[in-house]
Tab-separated table of C-alpha atoms in Angstrom:
chain	number	residue	atom	x	y	z
A	1	MET	CA	94.040	117.067	67.865
A	2	SER	CA	94.113	113.079	69.922
A	3	PHE	CA	95.829	110.693	70.020
A	4	SER	CA	96.058	106.929	70.988
A	5	TYR	CA	99.109	107.270	74.468
A	6	PRO	CA	101.582	104.359	74.011
A	7	SER	CA	102.016	102.116	77.140
A	8	GLN	CA	104.456	102.826	79.007
A	9	SER	CA	105.801	103.309	82.490
A	10	SER	CA	106.784	107.393	83.479
A	11	LEU	CA	105.703	109.499	86.094
A	12	ALA	CA	103.378	112.334	85.900
A	13	ALA	CA	102.440	115.435	87.118
A	14	VAL	CA	98.762	117.704	87.354
A	15	VAL	CA	98.044	121.199	86.985
A	16	PRO	CA	94.607	123.299	87.110
A	17	THR	CA	94.924	124.535	83.651
A	18	ALA	CA	91.975	124.091	81.086
A	19	GLY	CA	89.770	121.728	83.496
A	20	GLY	CA	92.660	119.856	84.583
A	21	GLN	CA	95.947	118.338	82.543
A	22	LEU	CA	97.669	115.714	83.452
A	23	TRP	CA	100.785	115.849	81.751
A	24	ILE	CA	103.576	112.714	81.390
A	25	PHE	CA	107.063	112.787	80.088
A	26	GLY	CA	108.923	109.486	79.084
A	27	GLY	CA	109.264	106.101	80.869
A	28	GLU	CA	110.662	102.927	79.884
A	29	PHE	CA	108.781	99.771	77.904
A	30	ALA	CA	110.905	96.615	78.499
A	31	SER	CA	110.040	93.322	77.271
A	32	PRO	CA	108.063	90.357	79.260
A	33	ASN	CA	111.139	88.449	78.977
A	34	GLY	CA	113.445	91.728	79.832
A	35	GLU	CA	115.477	91.223	76.766
A	36	GLN	CA	114.461	94.409	74.839
A	37	PHE	CA	114.443	97.686	76.502
A	38	TYR	CA	113.213	101.228	75.254
A	39	HIS	CA	113.229	104.835	77.010
A	40	TYR	CA	110.849	107.159	75.893
A	41	LYS	CA	111.954	110.923	76.003
A	42	ASP	CA	108.095	112.052	74.363
A	43	LEU	CA	105.759	114.662	76.449
A	44	TRP	CA	102.451	114.557	76.603
A	45	VAL	CA	99.539	115.699	78.564
A	46	LEU	CA	96.103	114.368	78.820
A	47	HIS	CA	92.976	117.179	78.861
A	48	LEU	CA	90.783	115.749	81.902
A	49	ALA	CA	87.257	117.775	80.750
A	50	THR	CA	87.852	115.869	77.414
A	51	LYS	CA	89.370	113.165	78.337
A	52	THR	CA	91.933	113.052	75.143
A	53	TRP	CA	95.653	112.639	74.797
A	54	GLU	CA	97.732	115.256	72.758
A	55	GLN	CA	101.479	114.997	72.197
A	56	ILE	CA	103.949	118.318	72.512
A	57	LYS	CA	106.806	118.457	70.478
A	58	ALA	CA	109.416	120.875	72.060
A	59	PRO	CA	112.726	120.336	71.208
A	60	GLY	CA	115.813	120.676	73.697
A	61	GLY	CA	114.324	118.203	76.394
A	62	PRO	CA	115.455	115.391	78.670
A	63	SER	CA	116.695	112.089	76.864
A	64	GLY	CA	115.346	109.357	76.980
A	65	ARG	CA	114.793	107.490	80.222
A	66	SER	CA	112.582	106.079	82.971
A	67	GLY	CA	112.440	106.535	87.044
A	68	HIS	CA	112.719	110.069	86.609
A	69	ARG	CA	110.552	113.016	88.460
A	70	MET	CA	108.551	115.177	87.935
A	71	VAL	CA	106.634	117.693	89.401
A	72	ALA	CA	104.460	120.770	89.088
A	73	CYS	CA	106.373	123.976	90.143
A	74	LYS	CA	104.538	127.474	89.289
A	75	ARG	CA	103.876	127.739	85.914
A	76	GLN	CA	106.878	124.869	85.591
A	77	LEU	CA	107.413	121.239	85.067
A	78	ILE	CA	110.690	120.134	86.809
A	79	ILE	CA	112.206	117.038	85.525
A	80	PHE	CA	115.135	114.993	87.941
A	81	GLY	CA	117.231	111.876	87.846
A	82	GLY	CA	116.370	108.819	86.391
A	83	PHE	CA	118.192	106.445	84.709
A	84	HIS	CA	118.833	104.273	81.053
A	85	GLU	CA	119.564	100.769	80.172
A	86	SER	CA	119.915	98.555	77.961
A	87	ALA	CA	121.004	94.949	77.690
A	88	ARG	CA	124.168	95.329	78.203
A	89	ASP	CA	124.802	98.599	80.007
A	90	PHE	CA	123.515	101.625	82.220
A	91	ILE	CA	123.380	104.946	83.074
A	92	TYR	CA	121.605	107.472	86.307
A	93	TYR	CA	121.120	111.101	85.655
A	94	ASN	CA	121.204	114.112	88.304
A	95	ASP	CA	120.787	116.409	86.298
A	96	VAL	CA	117.140	118.758	86.040
A	97	TYR	CA	115.071	120.278	83.311
A	98	ALA	CA	112.547	122.697	83.446
A	99	PHE	CA	109.382	122.896	81.037
A	100	ASN	CA	107.749	126.178	80.355
A	101	LEU	CA	104.056	125.448	80.304
A	102	ASP	CA	103.327	129.136	79.084
A	103	SER	CA	105.948	129.315	75.963
A	104	PHE	CA	105.583	125.544	75.485
A	105	THR	CA	109.562	125.496	75.541
A	106	TRP	CA	112.832	123.056	77.218
A	107	SER	CA	115.121	123.968	79.230
A	108	ARG	CA	118.190	122.824	80.845
A	109	LEU	CA	118.744	123.989	84.633
A	110	ALA	CA	122.654	124.442	86.086
A	111	PRO	CA	121.507	125.087	89.763
A	112	ALA	CA	124.756	125.985	91.632
A	113	GLY	CA	126.233	124.458	94.599
A	114	MET	CA	126.709	120.824	95.109
A	115	GLY	CA	123.853	118.682	94.343
A	116	PRO	CA	122.427	115.196	94.864
A	117	ALA	CA	124.499	112.240	93.045
A	118	PRO	CA	122.897	110.333	90.389
A	119	ARG	CA	119.604	108.848	90.873
A	120	SER	CA	116.170	107.487	90.412
A	121	GLY	CA	113.164	107.189	92.070
A	122	CYS	CA	113.300	109.527	94.751
A	123	GLN	CA	110.908	111.551	96.324
A	124	MET	CA	110.297	115.202	95.010
A	125	THR	CA	108.311	117.607	96.368
A	126	PRO	CA	107.875	121.402	95.652
A	127	THR	CA	107.027	123.577	98.780
A	128	PRO	CA	104.624	126.469	99.168
A	129	GLU	CA	107.323	128.844	98.595
A	130	GLY	CA	108.560	127.111	95.049
A	131	ASN	CA	111.187	124.896	96.209
A	132	ILE	CA	111.533	121.568	95.446
A	133	ILE	CA	112.733	118.871	97.940
A	134	ILE	CA	114.594	115.692	97.042
A	135	TYR	CA	115.033	112.547	99.154
A	136	GLY	CA	116.267	109.317	98.579
A	137	GLY	CA	116.822	107.338	95.493
A	138	TYR	CA	118.544	104.530	94.069
A	139	SER	CA	121.225	103.796	92.034
A	140	LYS	CA	123.999	101.213	91.057
A	141	GLN	CA	127.442	101.029	89.837
A	142	ARG	CA	129.199	98.578	88.106
A	143	ILE	CA	132.231	97.448	90.334
A	144	LYS	CA	133.547	94.590	87.870
A	145	LYS	CA	132.236	92.549	84.709
A	146	ASP	CA	128.540	91.741	85.263
A	147	VAL	CA	128.747	92.548	88.741
A	148	ASP	CA	126.775	95.751	90.146
A	149	LYS	CA	126.800	96.984	93.585
A	150	GLY	CA	123.141	98.535	94.717
A	151	THR	CA	122.834	101.949	96.659
A	152	LEU	CA	119.903	103.275	98.413
A	153	HIS	CA	120.108	106.669	99.104
A	154	THR	CA	119.168	108.559	101.990
A	155	ASP	CA	120.397	112.096	101.994
A	156	MET	CA	118.212	115.083	101.328
A	157	PHE	CA	118.149	118.464	99.189
A	158	LEU	CA	116.489	121.903	98.722
A	159	LEU	CA	116.243	122.756	95.466
A	160	LYS	CA	115.689	126.458	95.784
A	161	ALA	CA	114.613	129.093	93.146
A	162	GLU	CA	115.827	132.206	93.435
A	163	GLY	CA	115.242	135.932	91.803
A	164	ALA	CA	111.625	135.240	91.505
A	165	GLY	CA	109.456	137.791	89.570
A	166	LYS	CA	111.986	137.554	87.119
A	167	GLU	CA	112.156	136.628	83.901
A	168	GLU	CA	113.775	133.202	84.606
A	169	ASP	CA	114.806	132.055	88.065
A	170	ARG	CA	118.232	131.193	89.332
A	171	TRP	CA	118.396	127.894	91.034
A	172	SER	CA	120.514	126.611	93.570
A	173	TRP	CA	121.083	123.408	95.708
A	174	SER	CA	121.278	123.104	99.526
A	175	ARG	CA	121.668	119.658	101.477
A	176	LEU	CA	119.255	119.325	104.681
A	177	SER	CA	119.896	117.344	107.653
A	178	PRO	CA	116.540	116.548	109.078
A	179	SER	CA	115.557	116.112	112.588
A	180	GLY	CA	113.406	113.162	114.201
A	181	VAL	CA	112.991	109.645	113.196
A	182	LYS	CA	113.691	109.156	109.449
A	183	PRO	CA	112.050	106.584	107.464
A	184	THR	CA	114.153	103.239	106.871
A	185	PRO	CA	115.662	103.200	104.078
A	186	ARG	CA	113.907	101.889	100.915
A	187	SER	CA	112.709	102.339	97.806
A	188	GLY	CA	109.984	102.384	95.739
A	189	PHE	CA	107.870	104.642	98.257
A	190	ALA	CA	104.859	106.974	96.810
A	191	VAL	CA	104.635	110.410	98.005
A	192	ALA	CA	102.373	113.576	98.031
A	193	ALA	CA	101.859	116.268	99.693
A	194	ALA	CA	100.084	116.641	102.933
A	195	PRO	CA	98.157	119.640	105.286
A	196	ASN	CA	99.464	121.589	107.474
A	197	ASN	CA	102.755	121.997	105.223
A	198	ARG	CA	103.971	118.421	105.521
A	199	CYS	CA	104.741	115.836	102.792
A	200	LEU	CA	104.253	112.164	103.088
A	201	LEU	CA	106.178	109.043	102.448
A	202	PHE	CA	104.287	105.635	101.486
A	203	GLY	CA	105.193	101.877	101.842
A	204	GLY	CA	108.593	101.383	99.552
A	205	VAL	CA	110.434	97.767	99.678
A	206	HIS	CA	114.632	97.187	100.892
A	207	ASP	CA	115.804	94.482	98.441
A	208	GLU	CA	119.024	92.864	100.375
A	209	GLU	CA	121.363	90.825	98.682
A	210	GLU	CA	121.738	86.933	100.227
A	211	GLU	CA	124.875	85.424	98.241
A	212	GLU	CA	123.293	84.778	94.327
A	213	SER	CA	119.237	85.926	95.682
A	214	ILE	CA	117.592	88.770	96.801
A	215	GLU	CA	115.097	89.194	99.370
A	216	GLY	CA	112.687	92.477	99.857
A	217	ASP	CA	111.439	93.365	102.688
A	218	PHE	CA	108.146	95.589	101.860
A	219	PHE	CA	106.685	98.460	104.024
A	220	ASN	CA	102.878	100.044	104.761
A	221	ASP	CA	104.045	102.858	106.914
A	222	ILE	CA	103.754	106.315	106.713
A	223	TYR	CA	105.962	109.167	107.434
A	224	PHE	CA	105.283	112.903	107.133
A	225	TYR	CA	108.071	115.328	106.838
A	226	ASP	CA	107.160	118.868	108.270
A	227	ILE	CA	108.560	121.209	105.524
A	228	GLY	CA	108.847	124.438	108.199
A	229	LYS	CA	110.148	122.614	111.153
A	230	ASN	CA	112.818	120.050	108.920
A	231	ARG	CA	111.308	117.142	110.778
A	232	TRP	CA	110.660	113.181	110.024
A	233	PHE	CA	108.459	111.731	112.251
A	234	PRO	CA	106.436	108.237	111.661
A	235	ALA	CA	102.548	107.653	111.619
A	236	GLN	CA	100.741	106.007	113.984
A	237	LEU	CA	96.878	104.981	113.656
A	238	LYS	CA	95.423	106.539	117.282
A	239	GLY	CA	91.754	104.025	116.373
A	240	PRO	CA	88.130	105.514	116.553
A	241	LYS	CA	87.778	108.307	118.473
A	242	SER	CA	84.394	107.085	120.334
A	243	GLU	CA	86.615	103.849	121.801
A	244	ARG	CA	89.175	106.268	122.472
A	245	ARG	CA	86.681	108.308	124.603
A	246	LYS	CA	84.911	105.022	125.975
A	247	ARG	CA	88.436	103.925	127.393
A	248	ARG	CA	89.121	107.592	129.115
A	249	ARG	CA	85.542	107.141	130.360
A	250	GLY	CA	85.875	103.823	131.912
A	251	ARG	CA	89.155	104.881	133.620
A	252	GLN	CA	87.521	108.076	135.273
A	253	ALA	CA	84.441	106.063	135.980
A	254	GLU	CA	87.029	103.381	137.934
A	255	ALA	CA	89.075	106.019	139.674
A	256	GLU	CA	86.005	107.409	141.032
A	257	ALA	CA	84.974	104.285	142.551
A	258	ALA	CA	88.494	103.540	143.728
A	259	GLY	CA	88.625	106.565	145.780
A	260	GLY	CA	91.458	108.215	143.368
A	261	GLU	CA	93.607	105.400	144.112
A	262	GLU	CA	95.806	104.680	141.276
A	263	LEU	CA	94.512	102.508	139.148
A	264	GLN	CA	96.548	99.218	137.315
A	265	LEU	CA	95.806	99.025	133.798
A	266	PRO	CA	95.735	95.358	131.994
A	267	PRO	CA	98.304	94.896	129.737
A	268	PRO	CA	97.622	95.700	126.033
A	269	GLN	CA	96.534	92.898	123.635
A	270	GLY	CA	99.183	90.834	121.708
A	271	PRO	CA	99.332	91.590	118.175
A	272	GLN	CA	96.593	90.780	115.976
A	273	GLU	CA	97.871	88.305	113.238
A	274	ILE	CA	95.469	88.310	109.878
A	275	VAL	CA	96.000	85.960	106.993
A	276	LYS	CA	94.882	86.072	103.989
A	277	GLU	CA	94.785	83.373	100.943
A	278	VAL	CA	95.123	84.527	97.227
A	279	VAL	CA	94.338	81.171	94.751
A	280	ALA	CA	96.440	82.068	91.223
A	281	GLU	CA	95.366	80.837	88.006
A	282	ASP	CA	97.502	77.856	88.213
A	283	GLY	CA	96.736	76.548	91.431
A	284	THR	CA	99.488	78.024	93.763
A	285	VAL	CA	98.207	79.270	97.070
A	286	MET	CA	99.820	82.413	98.349
A	287	THR	CA	99.120	83.714	102.148
A	288	ILE	CA	99.750	87.056	103.018
A	289	LYS	CA	100.637	87.503	106.529
A	290	GLN	CA	99.248	90.631	108.922
A	291	VAL	CA	101.065	91.442	112.302
A	292	ILE	CA	98.734	94.264	113.762
A	293	PRO	CA	100.013	95.770	116.859
A	294	GLY	CA	97.639	94.986	119.734
A	295	ALA	CA	96.104	97.973	121.480
A	296	ALA	CA	94.936	97.654	125.378
A	297	GLU	CA	90.736	98.030	125.520
A	298	ASP	CA	88.399	97.894	128.222
A	299	LYS	CA	86.885	94.192	128.301
A	300	ASP	CA	83.382	95.277	130.151
A	301	ARG	CA	81.098	96.885	127.720
A	302	SER	CA	77.326	97.428	128.293
A	303	GLY	CA	75.149	97.512	125.322
A	304	SER	CA	74.964	100.753	124.482
A	305	GLU	CA	78.433	101.593	124.214
A	306	GLU	CA	78.750	98.449	121.536
A	307	GLU	CA	75.942	100.008	119.478
A	308	GLU	CA	77.871	103.605	119.194
A	309	GLU	CA	80.794	101.454	118.476
A	310	GLU	CA	78.838	99.596	115.983
A	311	GLU	CA	77.481	103.074	114.104
A	312	ASP	CA	81.357	104.612	114.397
A	313	GLY	CA	82.229	101.255	112.101
A	314	ALA	CA	85.096	100.188	115.127
A	315	LEU	CA	84.045	96.151	114.639
A	316	GLY	CA	86.045	93.891	113.494
A	317	GLN	CA	89.469	93.629	112.309
A	318	PRO	CA	91.967	96.517	111.693
A	319	VAL	CA	92.368	96.726	108.469
A	320	GLU	CA	95.639	98.061	106.797
A	321	PRO	CA	96.527	97.768	103.074
A	322	CYS	CA	99.446	94.996	102.726
A	323	PRO	CA	103.062	96.261	102.488
A	324	ARG	CA	104.020	97.058	99.077
A	325	SER	CA	106.030	99.210	96.550
A	326	SER	CA	104.806	101.609	93.430
A	327	ALA	CA	101.324	102.363	94.861
A	328	MET	CA	99.633	104.612	93.297
A	329	VAL	CA	98.964	107.923	96.123
A	330	ALA	CA	96.679	111.213	96.223
A	331	VAL	CA	95.542	113.595	98.784
A	332	LYS	CA	92.213	115.134	98.333
A	333	HIS	CA	90.467	117.216	101.299
A	334	GLY	CA	93.014	115.621	103.923
A	335	VAL	CA	92.222	112.489	103.023
A	336	LEU	CA	95.111	110.044	101.735
A	337	TYR	CA	94.240	107.426	99.513
A	338	VAL	CA	96.425	104.294	98.183
A	339	TYR	CA	95.760	102.821	94.896
A	340	GLY	CA	97.781	99.077	93.551
A	341	GLY	CA	101.128	98.620	93.929
A	342	MET	CA	103.360	95.222	93.778
A	343	PHE	CA	104.956	93.297	95.917
A	344	GLU	CA	106.786	90.028	95.784
A	345	VAL	CA	106.143	86.212	96.919
A	346	GLY	CA	109.506	84.147	96.303
A	347	ASP	CA	110.223	84.964	92.903
A	348	ARG	CA	106.892	86.214	91.717
A	349	GLN	CA	105.762	90.070	91.652
A	350	VAL	CA	102.157	90.314	91.952
A	351	THR	CA	100.510	93.463	91.051
A	352	LEU	CA	97.918	94.744	93.121
A	353	SER	CA	94.380	96.669	92.288
A	354	ASP	CA	92.888	97.638	95.722
A	355	LEU	CA	91.812	101.049	97.110
A	356	HIS	CA	92.180	102.138	100.730
A	357	SER	CA	92.046	105.598	102.452
A	358	ILE	CA	92.486	107.162	105.623
A	359	ASP	CA	91.832	110.444	106.977
A	360	LEU	CA	94.855	112.445	107.714
A	361	HIS	CA	93.612	114.460	110.300
A	362	ARG	CA	92.332	111.897	112.420
A	363	MET	CA	94.447	109.344	112.154
A	364	GLU	CA	91.925	106.919	113.070
A	365	GLN	CA	91.932	104.094	110.702
A	366	TRP	CA	92.399	102.811	107.207
A	367	LYS	CA	88.733	102.734	105.354
A	368	VAL	CA	89.019	99.953	102.429
A	369	LEU	CA	87.061	101.350	99.070
A	370	LEU	CA	88.010	98.348	96.714
A	371	GLU	CA	88.900	94.894	97.941
A	372	MET	CA	92.195	93.089	95.863
A	373	ASP	CA	90.260	90.456	93.397
A	374	PRO	CA	92.425	87.468	93.091
A	375	LYS	CA	91.136	87.239	89.324
A	376	THR	CA	92.326	89.841	88.288
A	377	GLN	CA	95.550	89.939	89.575
A	378	GLU	CA	98.740	89.729	87.327
A	379	TRP	CA	101.917	87.662	87.729
A	380	LEU	CA	104.243	89.622	86.362
A	381	GLU	CA	107.511	86.889	86.453
A	382	GLU	CA	106.602	82.952	86.138
A	383	SER	CA	108.240	80.638	88.612
A	384	GLU	CA	107.914	77.391	90.103
A	385	SER	CA	109.408	78.709	93.256
A	386	ASP	CA	106.452	78.281	96.352
A	387	GLU	CA	108.411	80.607	99.096
A	388	GLU	CA	106.240	82.592	100.955
A	389	GLU	CA	106.718	86.352	101.599
A	390	ASP	CA	105.297	87.460	105.541
A	391	ASP	CA	105.186	90.667	105.438
A	392	ASP	CA	105.596	93.144	108.165
A	393	VAL	CA	103.242	95.959	108.962
A	394	GLU	CA	105.182	98.998	110.458
A	395	GLY	CA	103.729	101.743	112.506
A	396	ALA	CA	104.978	104.787	114.875
A	397	GLU	CA	103.879	107.679	116.274
A	398	GLY	CA	102.449	110.721	114.684
A	399	GLY	CA	99.262	112.162	113.343
A	400	GLU	CA	96.581	114.434	114.587
A	401	GLU	CA	93.544	115.414	115.598
A	402	GLU	CA	90.122	117.709	115.639
A	403	GLU	CA	90.339	120.856	117.407
A	404	GLU	CA	89.326	119.666	120.832
A	405	GLU	CA	92.330	117.246	121.034
A	406	SER	CA	94.874	119.688	119.302
A	407	SER	CA	96.950	119.814	122.822
A	408	GLU	CA	97.250	116.166	122.870
A	409	GLU	CA	98.173	115.949	119.332
A	410	GLU	CA	101.127	118.406	119.835
A	411	SER	CA	102.717	116.498	121.730
A	412	GLU	CA	102.080	113.322	120.466
A	413	ASP	CA	103.351	114.842	116.993
A	414	GLU	CA	106.663	116.452	119.676
A	415	GLU	CA	107.178	112.542	120.662
A	416	GLY	CA	109.625	111.443	117.794
A	417	GLU	CA	112.363	113.534	119.299
A	418	GLN	CA	111.762	114.116	122.764
A	419	GLN	CA	110.700	109.651	123.440
A	420	HIS	CA	115.023	108.589	122.608
A	421	PRO	CA	117.637	108.691	125.342
A	422	ALA	CA	119.810	111.452	125.089
A	423	VAL	CA	123.586	111.659	124.496
A	424	GLN	CA	125.071	112.379	127.245
A	425	PRO	CA	127.860	115.150	127.185
A	426	GLY	CA	131.351	113.696	125.602
A	427	GLU	CA	129.657	109.870	124.825
A	428	ALA	CA	130.874	108.791	121.931
A	429	GLN	CA	128.904	106.741	119.271
A	430	ALA	CA	129.724	103.244	120.331
A	431	GLN	CA	128.906	104.521	123.783
A	432	TYR	CA	125.749	105.418	123.174
A	433	LEU	CA	125.029	102.460	121.163
A	434	ALA	CA	126.061	100.003	123.878
A	435	ARG	CA	123.746	101.644	126.759
A	436	THR	CA	120.985	102.362	124.491
A	437	GLU	CA	120.553	99.290	122.339
A	438	GLN	CA	118.164	97.535	123.860
A	439	TYR	CA	115.561	100.456	123.788
A	440	TRP	CA	116.711	100.823	119.836
A	441	LEU	CA	115.799	96.702	119.126
A	442	GLY	CA	112.746	97.623	120.837
A	443	LEU	CA	111.194	100.570	119.046
A	444	ALA	CA	112.784	98.615	116.016
A	445	ARG	CA	110.802	95.206	116.938
A	446	SER	CA	107.486	97.652	117.564
A	447	HIS	CA	107.772	99.118	114.158
A	448	MET	CA	108.570	95.582	111.980
A	449	GLY	CA	106.143	93.348	114.187
A	450	PRO	CA	106.967	89.926	115.648
A	451	GLU	CA	107.278	88.108	112.218
A	452	ALA	CA	110.803	89.802	111.677
A	453	LYS	CA	114.087	88.529	111.374
A	454	ASP	CA	116.367	89.613	114.283
A	455	LYS	CA	119.106	90.196	111.742
A	456	LYS	CA	117.368	92.824	110.125
A	457	VAL	CA	115.476	94.258	113.121
A	458	LEU	CA	119.490	94.525	114.576
A	459	LYS	CA	120.344	96.420	111.036
A	460	VAL	CA	117.175	99.182	111.504
A	461	ALA	CA	117.421	99.306	115.074
A	462	HIS	CA	121.589	100.432	114.413
A	463	ALA	CA	120.546	102.962	112.257
A	464	MET	CA	117.848	104.457	113.876
A	465	ALA	CA	120.255	104.647	116.781
A	466	LYS	CA	122.936	106.167	114.706
A	467	THR	CA	120.718	108.461	112.920
A	468	PHE	CA	119.551	109.968	116.728
A	469	TYR	CA	123.236	110.098	117.537
A	470	GLU	CA	124.381	112.179	114.980
A	471	ASP	CA	121.504	114.517	114.542
A	472	ALA	CA	121.564	114.814	118.457
A	473	ILE	CA	126.044	116.108	117.997
A	474	GLN	CA	124.909	118.489	114.991
A	475	MET	CA	122.198	120.689	117.062
A	476	SER	CA	124.774	120.281	120.502
């Protein structure tokens, strides 16, 4: 029997059973004025073959909550964390529940070991072995009456299933200490399984409290986590392959003409700024700025090269999704799709309805499948503020290419660990930071763009240096 699914926020998991099923548990309804809250604890399944909803009633499930995470692992739905909030109080969870897709029964798991602190909005990713990775998240604590302190978690855990093949798996927690370049602290990021035994993280927001206001830095970068190597590395757009080939051919021709002498390549072009203006229904003009890092290009091009470039779609400004949080992502046949999300302009929150894609094997360029239509945007909060939010575009290294360039890809893939200044024997963290601070400042600035505030760039640079130092000491 089919039902109409009530409107609420929650997280979903997809399984291939019976032509595909979309499972949803819980979520939150909040009134527009923020005075009424309701947290659901119901379980629904959308049968994709018939496009009908069905409510599954089974006792013993999690309490009402939102901000939790749910994944399909083997023949179970695994739920972790979340929070429950009312107008007066709140509570965060770190409990784990399993819903058996064969018996339609709930069970609360009691994993051995020390697990994550209570949180919501974390990354939850199943591995091919049937284990689950938990990363990041957000929680807050009440430090005194009417004063709360938020925490962005950056730790990482493995929820391991033991006793495979038995009637009931035994689960255990263990803490992971990944190497590489980790994502900067953030919440509201999206995650998905990626090719080559990896998972990816896209976007998010980092909120900074300044006196009585909260300022959010939104991201549109991609980070990969290599499950087998236990290593993070950021992704970088390589540009269209035809353009890379032309640059190599041009350099080879110039080298031959110069008799093999070393060439002085022209400096890279400066960053390009793309400005989009969106007019709201009330007449407010909202400006979205994107700073795209420049790349060195050959200025002299023949007519045939220009035709080749046109065929590959490389003409025009680089296109990227604007920085955002709470986007929906999916990976199909090695292609990442990013839909919608939210960003802030002053005191206003704007929902997005655009759709982008990028080939994760090539990592050449984003494609716009559906542009943002200003007429369909929804203002979630009313405000008189005309403040503009300049969103920074982040980028870094990583990614893959086709087989003919696999060796080049492997060397680039390892750069996330090898390119940074090494820690000298016996060097204290403060000494390492003093010696390498300018390097980390340059790296942070290249990630965050020229519009980022110096204060924030300094914080990110110190965090990156601290993380690299601690990883190097741990591995030594």
